[in-house]
Short mmCIF file of C-alpha atoms and ligand atoms in Angstrom, two decimals:
data_model
loop_
_atom_site.label_atom_id
_atom_site.label_comp_id
_atom_site.label_asym_id
_atom_site.label_seq_id
_atom_site.Cartn_x
_atom_site.Cartn_y
_atom_site.Cartn_z
CA UNK A 1 41.69 -72.77 1.08
CA UNK A 2 42.55 -72.37 4.74
CA UNK A 3 39.74 -70.99 6.94
CA UNK A 4 39.25 -67.26 7.35
CA UNK A 5 36.60 -64.87 8.76
CA UNK A 6 34.32 -63.27 6.18
CA UNK A 7 33.04 -59.69 6.60
CA UNK A 8 30.52 -57.81 4.54
CA UNK A 9 30.68 -54.18 5.68
CA UNK A 10 27.89 -51.81 4.67
CA UNK A 11 30.05 -48.69 4.55
CA UNK A 12 33.68 -47.77 3.85
CA UNK A 13 34.39 -46.82 7.49
CA UNK A 14 33.16 -50.09 8.73
CA UNK A 15 35.28 -51.90 6.16
CA UNK A 16 38.41 -49.92 7.09
CA UNK A 17 37.83 -50.78 10.70
CA UNK A 18 37.29 -54.46 10.02
CA UNK A 19 40.43 -54.75 7.96
CA UNK A 20 42.48 -52.84 10.55
CA UNK A 21 41.25 -55.14 13.29
CA UNK A 22 42.28 -58.25 11.39
CA UNK A 23 45.76 -59.73 11.81
CA UNK A 24 46.25 -60.58 8.13
CA UNK A 25 43.16 -59.57 6.20
CA UNK A 26 42.49 -58.51 2.62
CA UNK A 27 39.84 -56.72 0.72
CA UNK A 28 37.79 -58.92 -1.59
CA UNK A 29 36.53 -57.18 -4.76
CA UNK A 30 35.83 -59.34 -7.84
CA UNK A 31 37.95 -62.13 -6.48
CA UNK A 32 39.27 -62.92 -9.97
CA UNK A 33 42.89 -62.65 -8.79
CA UNK A 34 42.59 -63.13 -5.04
CA UNK A 35 40.44 -66.31 -4.99
CA UNK A 36 42.61 -68.32 -7.44
CA UNK A 37 45.62 -67.27 -5.32
CA UNK A 38 43.90 -68.52 -2.12
CA UNK A 39 42.70 -71.68 -3.83
CA UNK A 40 46.26 -72.53 -4.88
CA UNK A 41 47.52 -71.65 -1.38
CA UNK A 42 49.87 -69.10 -2.80
CA UNK A 43 48.42 -66.87 -0.12
CA UNK A 44 46.61 -67.27 3.16
CA UNK A 45 44.43 -64.70 4.95
CA UNK A 46 42.91 -64.50 8.33
CA UNK A 47 39.98 -62.27 7.14
CA UNK A 48 38.34 -61.29 3.88
CA UNK A 49 36.51 -57.97 3.84
CA UNK A 50 34.10 -58.14 0.92
CA UNK A 51 33.42 -54.84 -0.81
CA UNK A 52 30.27 -56.10 -2.61
CA UNK A 53 27.76 -54.25 -0.42
CA UNK A 54 29.47 -50.88 -0.92
CA UNK A 55 27.20 -50.04 -3.87
CA UNK A 56 28.45 -46.41 -4.10
CA UNK A 57 31.78 -47.75 -5.20
CA UNK A 58 30.29 -48.99 -8.48
CA UNK A 59 29.30 -45.49 -9.60
CA UNK A 60 30.57 -44.18 -12.89
CA UNK A 61 30.31 -40.37 -13.21
CA UNK A 62 30.80 -39.23 -16.69
CA UNK A 63 31.28 -35.60 -17.64
CA UNK A 64 32.15 -34.05 -21.00
CA UNK A 65 35.81 -33.95 -20.23
CA UNK A 66 36.36 -36.38 -17.40
CA UNK A 67 35.17 -39.59 -15.89
CA UNK A 68 35.38 -40.88 -12.35
CA UNK A 69 35.04 -44.64 -12.14
CA UNK A 70 34.29 -46.20 -8.77
CA UNK A 71 36.76 -48.90 -7.64
CA UNK A 72 34.08 -51.59 -7.64
CA UNK A 73 32.85 -50.96 -11.21
CA UNK A 74 33.43 -54.21 -13.08
CA UNK A 75 35.24 -54.42 -16.35
CA UNK A 76 31.83 -55.29 -17.96
CA UNK A 77 30.12 -52.24 -16.46
CA UNK A 78 32.84 -49.99 -17.88
CA UNK A 79 32.90 -51.75 -21.24
CA UNK A 80 29.14 -51.55 -21.52
CA UNK A 81 28.63 -47.92 -20.38
CA UNK A 82 27.10 -46.11 -23.29
CA UNK A 83 29.18 -42.94 -23.05
CA UNK A 84 32.41 -44.27 -21.80
CA UNK A 85 35.60 -42.91 -23.50
CA UNK A 86 36.14 -45.34 -26.33
CA UNK A 87 39.72 -46.25 -25.50
CA UNK A 88 38.74 -47.18 -21.88
CA UNK A 89 35.63 -49.13 -23.00
CA UNK A 90 37.63 -51.11 -25.53
CA UNK A 91 40.37 -51.84 -23.01
CA UNK A 92 37.75 -53.10 -20.53
CA UNK A 93 36.11 -55.26 -23.20
CA UNK A 94 39.40 -56.98 -23.87
CA UNK A 95 40.14 -58.11 -20.33
CA UNK A 96 40.09 -61.86 -19.81
CA UNK A 97 36.74 -63.34 -20.86
CA UNK A 98 33.09 -62.40 -20.31
CA UNK A 99 32.83 -64.18 -16.96
CA UNK A 100 35.99 -62.47 -15.65
CA UNK A 101 34.63 -59.16 -16.81
CA UNK A 102 31.34 -59.74 -15.00
CA UNK A 103 33.20 -59.99 -11.66
CA UNK A 104 36.68 -58.33 -11.95
CA UNK A 105 36.94 -54.75 -10.95
CA UNK A 106 39.09 -51.72 -11.93
CA UNK A 107 40.08 -51.20 -8.30
CA UNK A 108 41.19 -54.79 -7.84
CA UNK A 109 43.24 -54.62 -10.97
CA UNK A 110 45.01 -51.43 -9.91
CA UNK A 111 45.65 -52.65 -6.33
CA UNK A 112 47.11 -55.84 -7.72
CA UNK A 113 49.32 -54.11 -10.29
CA UNK A 114 50.07 -57.29 -12.20
CA UNK A 115 52.92 -56.54 -14.62
CA UNK A 116 50.68 -57.77 -17.48
CA UNK A 117 47.44 -56.15 -16.50
CA UNK A 118 45.53 -53.79 -18.77
CA UNK A 119 44.15 -51.09 -16.46
CA UNK A 120 47.51 -49.79 -15.21
CA UNK A 121 48.34 -48.89 -18.87
CA UNK A 122 45.29 -46.66 -19.19
CA UNK A 123 45.79 -45.06 -15.80
CA UNK A 124 49.49 -44.30 -16.49
CA UNK A 125 49.05 -43.09 -20.04
CA UNK A 126 46.18 -40.79 -19.13
CA UNK A 127 47.87 -39.71 -15.96
CA UNK A 128 44.69 -40.55 -14.09
CA UNK A 129 44.30 -40.01 -10.37
CA UNK A 130 43.93 -42.92 -8.10
CA UNK A 131 41.62 -41.93 -5.23
CA UNK A 132 42.03 -43.89 -1.94
CA UNK A 133 40.89 -43.75 1.61
CA UNK A 134 44.39 -42.35 2.46
CA UNK A 135 44.76 -39.66 -0.13
CA UNK A 136 44.98 -39.40 -3.94
CA UNK A 137 47.89 -40.42 -6.13
CA UNK A 138 48.93 -39.23 -9.56
CA UNK A 139 49.50 -42.29 -11.82
CA UNK A 140 53.22 -41.50 -12.04
CA UNK A 141 53.56 -42.03 -8.31
CA UNK A 142 51.12 -44.99 -7.85
CA UNK A 143 52.80 -47.91 -9.59
CA UNK A 144 55.87 -48.64 -7.65
CA UNK A 145 57.04 -52.12 -8.76
CA UNK A 146 55.95 -55.67 -9.64
CA UNK A 147 52.69 -56.22 -7.78
CA UNK A 148 53.32 -53.15 -5.62
CA UNK A 149 51.76 -49.75 -5.39
CA UNK A 150 51.91 -46.59 -3.28
CA UNK A 151 48.68 -47.65 -1.58
CA UNK A 152 49.27 -47.60 2.17
CA UNK A 153 48.67 -50.70 4.33
CA UNK A 154 44.99 -51.30 4.85
CA UNK A 155 43.86 -48.41 2.65
CA UNK A 156 41.15 -48.74 0.10
CA UNK A 157 41.01 -47.54 -3.47
CA UNK A 158 37.69 -45.85 -3.93
CA UNK A 159 37.82 -44.46 -7.44
CA UNK A 160 39.90 -43.48 -10.39
CA UNK A 161 39.59 -40.10 -12.07
CA UNK A 162 40.48 -39.78 -15.80
CA UNK A 163 40.73 -36.52 -17.76
CA UNK A 164 39.51 -37.14 -21.32
CA UNK A 165 42.42 -37.55 -23.79
CA UNK A 166 42.14 -35.70 -27.09
CA UNK A 167 42.93 -38.98 -28.80
CA UNK A 168 43.76 -42.38 -27.27
CA UNK A 169 43.95 -46.03 -28.02
CA UNK A 170 45.04 -49.30 -26.40
CA UNK A 171 46.30 -52.30 -28.25
CA UNK A 172 47.70 -55.49 -26.74
CA UNK A 173 49.00 -58.81 -27.97
CA UNK A 174 47.00 -61.23 -25.93
CA UNK A 175 48.40 -64.26 -24.17
CA UNK A 176 46.39 -66.90 -26.01
CA UNK A 177 45.29 -68.65 -22.87
CA UNK A 178 44.76 -65.95 -20.21
CA UNK A 179 44.14 -62.91 -22.36
CA UNK A 180 46.71 -60.93 -20.33
CA UNK A 181 49.02 -58.68 -22.30
CA UNK A 182 52.31 -60.16 -23.59
CA UNK A 183 52.85 -56.54 -24.53
CA UNK A 184 50.22 -53.88 -24.53
CA UNK A 185 50.45 -50.18 -25.35
CA UNK A 186 48.17 -47.34 -24.32
CA UNK A 187 48.82 -44.08 -26.14
CA UNK A 188 47.08 -40.91 -25.04
CA UNK A 189 47.24 -37.38 -26.37
CA UNK A 190 46.90 -35.26 -23.22
CA UNK A 191 46.95 -31.52 -22.75
CA UNK A 192 50.57 -31.78 -21.53
CA UNK A 193 51.72 -33.85 -24.54
CA UNK A 194 51.53 -37.48 -25.62
CA UNK A 195 51.97 -40.18 -23.03
CA UNK A 196 52.79 -43.82 -23.84
CA UNK A 197 52.44 -46.62 -21.30
CA UNK A 198 53.72 -50.23 -21.88
CA UNK A 199 52.33 -53.15 -19.96
CA UNK A 200 53.33 -56.81 -20.07
CA UNK A 201 56.86 -56.27 -21.28
CA UNK A 202 58.54 -55.16 -18.00
CA UNK A 203 58.34 -56.00 -14.32
CA UNK A 204 56.17 -52.92 -13.72
CA UNK A 205 54.09 -50.73 -16.03
CA UNK A 206 56.41 -48.16 -17.71
CA UNK A 207 56.28 -45.04 -19.78
CA UNK A 208 58.31 -44.78 -22.93
CA UNK A 209 59.79 -41.26 -22.98
CA UNK A 210 61.48 -41.43 -26.39
CA UNK A 211 58.23 -42.42 -28.09
CA UNK A 212 56.31 -39.74 -26.12
CA UNK A 213 58.73 -37.08 -27.38
CA UNK A 214 58.56 -38.18 -30.99
CA UNK A 215 54.74 -38.42 -30.91
CA UNK A 216 54.33 -35.06 -29.22
CA UNK A 217 56.24 -33.52 -32.14
CA UNK A 218 54.27 -35.31 -34.81
CA UNK A 219 51.55 -37.82 -33.98
CA UNK A 220 52.22 -40.26 -36.84
CA UNK A 221 53.71 -43.71 -37.16
CA UNK A 222 56.49 -42.33 -39.34
CA UNK A 223 57.82 -40.30 -36.41
CA UNK A 224 58.50 -43.58 -34.57
CA UNK A 225 61.03 -44.80 -37.12
CA UNK A 226 64.17 -46.06 -35.58
CA UNK A 227 62.78 -46.28 -32.01
CA UNK A 228 63.27 -49.46 -30.14
CA UNK A 229 61.78 -50.25 -26.77
CA UNK A 230 64.35 -51.25 -24.09
CA UNK A 231 64.35 -51.45 -20.36
CA UNK A 232 66.46 -52.94 -17.61
CA UNK A 233 63.64 -55.05 -16.27
CA UNK A 234 62.34 -56.74 -19.34
CA UNK A 235 60.26 -59.80 -18.75
CA UNK A 236 61.06 -63.08 -20.55
CA UNK A 237 59.52 -66.51 -20.09
CA UNK A 238 58.55 -69.66 -22.00
CA UNK A 239 55.88 -67.70 -23.77
CA UNK A 240 57.93 -64.86 -25.06
CA UNK A 241 61.59 -63.81 -24.68
CA UNK A 242 62.60 -60.34 -23.59
CA UNK A 243 63.65 -59.47 -27.15
CA UNK A 244 60.38 -60.71 -28.50
CA UNK A 245 58.38 -58.63 -26.02
CA UNK A 246 60.49 -55.54 -26.80
CA UNK A 247 59.71 -56.02 -30.47
CA UNK A 248 55.99 -56.56 -29.65
CA UNK A 249 55.99 -53.22 -27.71
CA UNK A 250 57.10 -51.49 -30.94
CA UNK A 251 54.53 -53.15 -33.03
CA UNK A 252 51.70 -52.55 -30.57
CA UNK A 253 52.65 -48.83 -30.33
CA UNK A 254 52.45 -48.53 -34.09
CA UNK A 255 49.00 -50.15 -34.04
CA UNK A 256 47.86 -47.97 -31.11
CA UNK A 257 48.88 -44.81 -32.95
CA UNK A 258 47.10 -45.92 -36.04
CA UNK A 259 43.96 -46.79 -33.96
CA UNK A 260 44.06 -43.43 -32.18
CA UNK A 261 44.03 -41.52 -35.51
CA UNK A 262 40.74 -42.97 -36.68
CA UNK B 1 27.35 -68.38 8.20
CA UNK B 2 23.65 -68.43 7.25
CA UNK B 3 22.94 -67.43 3.63
CA UNK B 4 19.55 -66.86 2.00
CA UNK B 5 19.10 -67.02 -1.74
CA UNK B 6 16.96 -68.07 -4.60
CA UNK B 7 18.28 -71.13 -6.31
CA UNK B 8 16.61 -72.40 -9.47
CA UNK B 9 13.30 -70.74 -8.54
CA UNK B 10 13.32 -71.91 -4.97
CA UNK B 11 14.05 -69.82 -1.85
CA UNK B 12 16.68 -71.56 0.20
CA UNK B 13 18.60 -70.99 3.42
CA UNK B 14 21.86 -72.67 4.22
CA UNK B 15 24.78 -72.65 6.65
CA UNK B 16 28.15 -72.51 4.90
CA UNK B 17 31.72 -71.95 6.02
CA UNK B 18 33.40 -68.82 4.47
CA UNK B 19 36.12 -70.78 2.66
CA UNK B 20 33.57 -73.02 0.79
CA UNK B 21 33.74 -72.33 -2.93
CA UNK B 22 30.33 -71.78 -4.54
CA UNK B 23 30.92 -74.66 -7.01
CA UNK B 24 31.92 -77.14 -4.23
CA UNK B 25 28.89 -76.08 -2.19
CA UNK B 26 26.54 -76.68 -5.15
CA UNK B 27 28.11 -80.04 -6.05
CA UNK B 28 29.04 -81.54 -2.73
CA UNK B 29 26.44 -80.24 -0.35
CA UNK B 30 23.41 -79.70 -2.64
CA UNK B 31 24.16 -82.56 -5.03
CA UNK B 32 23.85 -80.24 -8.04
CA UNK B 33 26.63 -81.92 -9.97
CA UNK B 34 25.67 -80.50 -13.37
CA UNK B 35 27.97 -77.56 -12.69
CA UNK B 36 31.51 -78.96 -13.42
CA UNK B 37 35.03 -78.22 -12.41
CA UNK B 38 37.51 -78.37 -15.26
CA UNK B 39 40.51 -76.40 -14.06
CA UNK B 40 42.02 -74.62 -11.13
CA UNK B 41 42.98 -71.46 -12.94
CA UNK B 42 39.54 -69.94 -13.59
CA UNK B 43 39.93 -70.37 -17.28
CA UNK B 44 37.72 -73.25 -18.53
CA UNK B 45 34.10 -72.07 -17.84
CA UNK B 46 32.82 -75.58 -17.06
CA UNK B 47 31.58 -74.13 -13.77
CA UNK B 48 29.59 -71.20 -15.27
CA UNK B 49 26.30 -70.45 -13.61
CA UNK B 50 24.07 -67.38 -13.67
CA UNK B 51 24.14 -65.13 -10.60
CA UNK B 52 21.59 -62.34 -10.81
CA UNK B 53 21.43 -63.00 -14.53
CA UNK B 54 25.15 -62.66 -15.18
CA UNK B 55 27.28 -65.70 -16.04
CA UNK B 56 30.09 -66.14 -13.57
CA UNK B 57 32.62 -68.85 -12.72
CA UNK B 58 31.30 -70.68 -9.62
CA UNK B 59 34.84 -71.91 -8.93
CA UNK B 60 35.96 -68.31 -8.34
CA UNK B 61 33.27 -67.21 -5.97
CA UNK B 62 32.62 -68.09 -2.38
CA UNK B 63 29.26 -69.59 -1.34
CA UNK B 64 28.90 -66.84 1.24
CA UNK B 65 28.99 -64.27 -1.53
CA UNK B 66 25.69 -65.36 -3.06
CA UNK B 67 23.71 -64.33 0.07
CA UNK B 68 20.68 -62.48 -1.26
CA UNK B 69 21.28 -63.42 -4.89
CA UNK B 70 19.27 -65.31 -7.54
CA UNK B 71 21.04 -68.29 -8.97
CA UNK B 72 20.35 -70.38 -12.02
CA UNK B 73 22.34 -73.58 -12.62
CA UNK B 74 22.02 -76.03 -15.47
CA UNK B 75 19.56 -78.03 -13.34
CA UNK B 76 17.18 -75.07 -13.23
CA UNK B 77 16.88 -74.62 -17.03
CA UNK B 78 14.49 -77.46 -17.85
CA UNK B 79 10.92 -76.46 -17.18
CA UNK B 80 7.98 -78.99 -17.07
CA UNK B 81 10.22 -81.68 -18.51
CA UNK B 82 10.93 -79.55 -21.55
CA UNK B 83 14.48 -78.62 -22.46
CA UNK B 84 15.40 -74.97 -22.50
CA UNK B 85 15.71 -73.78 -26.16
CA UNK B 86 19.49 -73.49 -25.71
CA UNK B 87 19.72 -77.07 -24.34
CA UNK B 88 17.50 -78.32 -27.27
CA UNK B 89 19.72 -76.56 -29.77
CA UNK B 90 22.86 -78.21 -28.35
CA UNK B 91 21.25 -81.64 -28.73
CA UNK B 92 20.02 -80.97 -32.25
CA UNK B 93 23.29 -79.49 -33.51
CA UNK B 94 25.52 -82.13 -31.94
CA UNK B 95 27.06 -79.32 -29.86
CA UNK B 96 28.71 -81.81 -27.52
CA UNK B 97 30.73 -84.96 -27.44
CA UNK B 98 31.76 -85.98 -23.96
CA UNK B 99 29.50 -83.31 -22.47
CA UNK B 100 31.92 -82.12 -19.79
CA UNK B 101 32.04 -78.49 -20.96
CA UNK B 102 28.40 -78.43 -21.95
CA UNK B 103 26.66 -76.98 -18.90
CA UNK B 104 29.07 -74.08 -18.86
CA UNK B 105 28.66 -73.61 -22.66
CA UNK B 106 24.89 -73.46 -22.35
CA UNK B 107 25.07 -70.89 -19.50
CA UNK B 108 27.57 -68.82 -21.57
CA UNK B 109 25.22 -69.16 -24.57
CA UNK B 110 22.31 -67.78 -22.64
CA UNK B 111 24.48 -64.87 -21.52
CA UNK B 112 25.44 -64.18 -25.10
CA UNK B 113 21.82 -63.93 -26.16
CA UNK B 114 21.12 -61.60 -23.26
CA UNK B 115 23.93 -59.34 -24.33
CA UNK B 116 23.80 -59.56 -28.08
CA UNK B 117 20.23 -60.51 -28.82
CA UNK B 118 18.77 -63.47 -30.65
CA UNK B 119 20.27 -62.37 -34.00
CA UNK B 120 23.86 -62.68 -32.83
CA UNK B 121 26.37 -63.76 -35.50
CA UNK B 122 28.93 -66.52 -35.46
CA UNK B 123 31.92 -64.30 -35.15
CA UNK B 124 30.50 -62.68 -31.99
CA UNK B 125 29.60 -66.06 -30.52
CA UNK B 126 33.12 -67.39 -31.13
CA UNK B 127 34.64 -64.32 -29.57
CA UNK B 128 32.32 -64.46 -26.55
CA UNK B 129 33.25 -68.05 -25.86
CA UNK B 130 36.67 -66.85 -24.77
CA UNK B 131 36.05 -68.09 -21.28
CA UNK B 132 34.91 -71.64 -22.23
CA UNK B 133 37.17 -74.48 -23.14
CA UNK B 134 36.04 -77.59 -24.97
CA UNK B 135 38.49 -80.45 -25.45
CA UNK B 136 36.30 -82.49 -27.85
CA UNK B 137 34.22 -80.78 -30.41
CA UNK B 138 36.44 -78.26 -32.20
CA UNK B 139 33.82 -75.63 -31.30
CA UNK B 140 32.15 -75.51 -34.78
CA UNK B 141 28.99 -77.24 -33.57
CA UNK B 142 28.99 -75.36 -30.30
CA UNK B 143 28.93 -72.07 -32.18
CA UNK B 144 26.22 -73.47 -34.43
CA UNK B 145 24.21 -74.67 -31.44
CA UNK B 146 24.38 -71.24 -29.77
CA UNK B 147 23.32 -69.49 -32.92
CA UNK B 148 20.40 -71.89 -33.29
CA UNK B 149 19.56 -71.57 -29.55
CA UNK B 150 19.61 -67.76 -29.88
CA UNK B 151 17.08 -67.91 -32.74
CA UNK B 152 14.85 -70.32 -30.74
CA UNK B 153 15.03 -68.06 -27.66
CA UNK B 154 14.03 -65.12 -29.83
CA UNK B 155 11.16 -67.04 -31.20
CA UNK B 156 9.85 -68.18 -27.87
CA UNK B 157 10.28 -64.78 -26.16
C1 FAD C 1 41.06 -66.21 -16.53
C2 FAD C 1 41.41 -64.82 -16.16
C3 FAD C 1 41.87 -63.97 -17.16
C4 FAD C 1 42.26 -62.66 -16.89
N1 FAD C 1 42.67 -61.90 -17.89
C5 FAD C 1 43.09 -60.59 -17.62
C6 FAD C 1 43.52 -59.75 -18.66
O1 FAD C 1 43.50 -60.04 -19.79
N2 FAD C 1 43.93 -58.55 -18.35
C7 FAD C 1 43.91 -58.03 -16.97
O2 FAD C 1 44.25 -56.92 -16.78
N3 FAD C 1 43.45 -58.79 -15.98
C8 FAD C 1 43.05 -60.08 -16.24
N4 FAD C 1 42.60 -60.84 -15.26
C9 FAD C 1 42.52 -60.30 -13.88
C10 FAD C 1 41.19 -59.58 -13.65
O3 FAD C 1 41.20 -58.40 -14.39
C11 FAD C 1 41.01 -59.24 -12.13
O4 FAD C 1 39.68 -58.88 -12.17
C12 FAD C 1 41.84 -58.15 -11.51
O5 FAD C 1 43.18 -58.26 -11.71
C13 FAD C 1 41.58 -58.08 -10.08
O6 FAD C 1 40.39 -57.45 -9.80
P1 FAD C 1 39.35 -58.16 -8.81
O7 FAD C 1 38.27 -57.19 -8.63
O8 FAD C 1 39.01 -59.48 -9.25
O9 FAD C 1 40.19 -58.15 -7.45
P2 FAD C 1 40.45 -59.27 -6.34
O10 FAD C 1 40.88 -60.52 -6.91
O11 FAD C 1 39.22 -59.30 -5.42
O12 FAD C 1 41.58 -58.52 -5.51
C14 FAD C 1 42.94 -58.43 -6.05
C15 FAD C 1 43.79 -57.70 -4.98
O13 FAD C 1 43.45 -56.35 -4.86
C16 FAD C 1 43.04 -55.98 -3.58
N5 FAD C 1 41.93 -55.09 -3.70
C17 FAD C 1 40.79 -55.34 -4.42
N6 FAD C 1 40.03 -54.21 -4.52
C18 FAD C 1 40.73 -53.22 -3.81
C19 FAD C 1 40.45 -51.91 -3.52
N7 FAD C 1 39.32 -51.23 -3.92
N8 FAD C 1 41.35 -51.16 -2.78
C20 FAD C 1 42.47 -51.80 -2.36
N9 FAD C 1 42.76 -53.06 -2.62
C21 FAD C 1 41.91 -53.77 -3.34
C22 FAD C 1 42.64 -57.31 -2.92
O14 FAD C 1 42.80 -57.30 -1.53
C23 FAD C 1 43.66 -58.25 -3.57
O15 FAD C 1 44.90 -58.25 -2.94
C24 FAD C 1 42.22 -62.20 -15.55
C25 FAD C 1 41.76 -63.02 -14.50
C26 FAD C 1 41.39 -64.36 -14.81
C27 FAD C 1 40.89 -65.26 -13.71
S1 FES C 2 36.39 -74.74 -13.11
FE1 FES C 2 35.77 -72.72 -13.06
S2 FES C 2 36.75 -71.89 -14.79
FE2 FES C 2 37.48 -73.94 -14.82
S1 FES C 3 32.23 -81.93 -25.32
FE1 FES C 3 33.97 -82.76 -24.29
S2 FES C 3 34.89 -80.98 -23.42
FE2 FES C 3 33.40 -80.13 -24.70
#
């Protein structure tokens, strides 16, 4: 790692000011993505602004029909919260491994928008709201491309607000080494209809409109007959070809629908 | 930067540069070489230690980040020359061959007991070892050791 200045602000305003004053600084949340990147010198920073002392950002406020999760809530805190919506708790419990879940945060995962990450699938399928220091974003506007989001330069994600889906489930086919999704599907029955988000298969998290339409009519696996996932930006690599990932998306959707029905 | 922390039941104060990884600081500056480095992708768990009671990968944290924290490394487990029940269970169940992964496995095992209790089953243990890689044992004896360690920790609690 190349040298940098470390900051530990005690409130959000101080953090925003520290980051703004740096020439090429970054927020440090769980560090589960950022520190490996710095270690491998894939990235260099002049400053790290650690969010660990901003304890308010770990709050989880659960109501009967909605939950607001602070950006610094770790995957383990969310998975272990006794009243968490089951689909969110089970998604969180499937991220990486226990040590990754003890450090990694929902805010860091959303800011990073890795094409294979799990949280973007939940946020997009539930049409959650991403709350930042520079305004709130509906999920449909937040994820703009591979590793990119609508978050403005230097802004901080502070929380994510989910309305409770009537039914929901997330199923992924795990990469055997990392745990990331080779293809993962979050299906959510919302007031406005069914929403389906696919992660891991394309360059950026995507909805699957044809499946949403079919499932909004009848929420059964049978209504998916004949559907095949396709997209212009399919991912393919040594682990799984584009065609294989598209097939996985279909299979994971079927499993997610079955899981959401129980 | 000056950091103050509790390390293996001792209050210490140290001056570290921000880019120092926690694991490198423990090994190279404090000589606590029981915490190992097995990868550079945060996947192997050889570097696991407990920070405020939670198992974390010391290769993926900065030393400056543990200011104010309580740390337990493998060196801190043995009390009055007596092995921690989880360590004793690894020895008795042949839970290691080369021993490289062992400190991280023992720390992960203690975390498993904290989270799932001393009656944890083998399937849960195997699942919870997701973040630990062993290149020797084939895992069978590691799972058996953690189950046995869990029972012993339950009995001694
Ligand atoms: C071995 C391993 C396995 C993993 N497996 C999975 C997996 O199966 N599924 C999965 O989804 N992820 C996985 N991850 C990634 C993990 O979930 C990370 O925790 C997550 O992607 C990043 O969160 P973080 O808190 O660690 O962020 P950091 O690494 O600290 O930060 C990531 C990026 O986000 C920025 N950032 C952080 N917080 C904020 C904020 N509040 N506002 C604005 N910007 C912010 C940082 O500046 C940085 O650019 C894995 C990681 C590892 C090491
Ligand atoms: S050395 Fe830390 S996970 Fe491998
Ligand atoms: S005993 Fe050799 S790596 Fe596990």
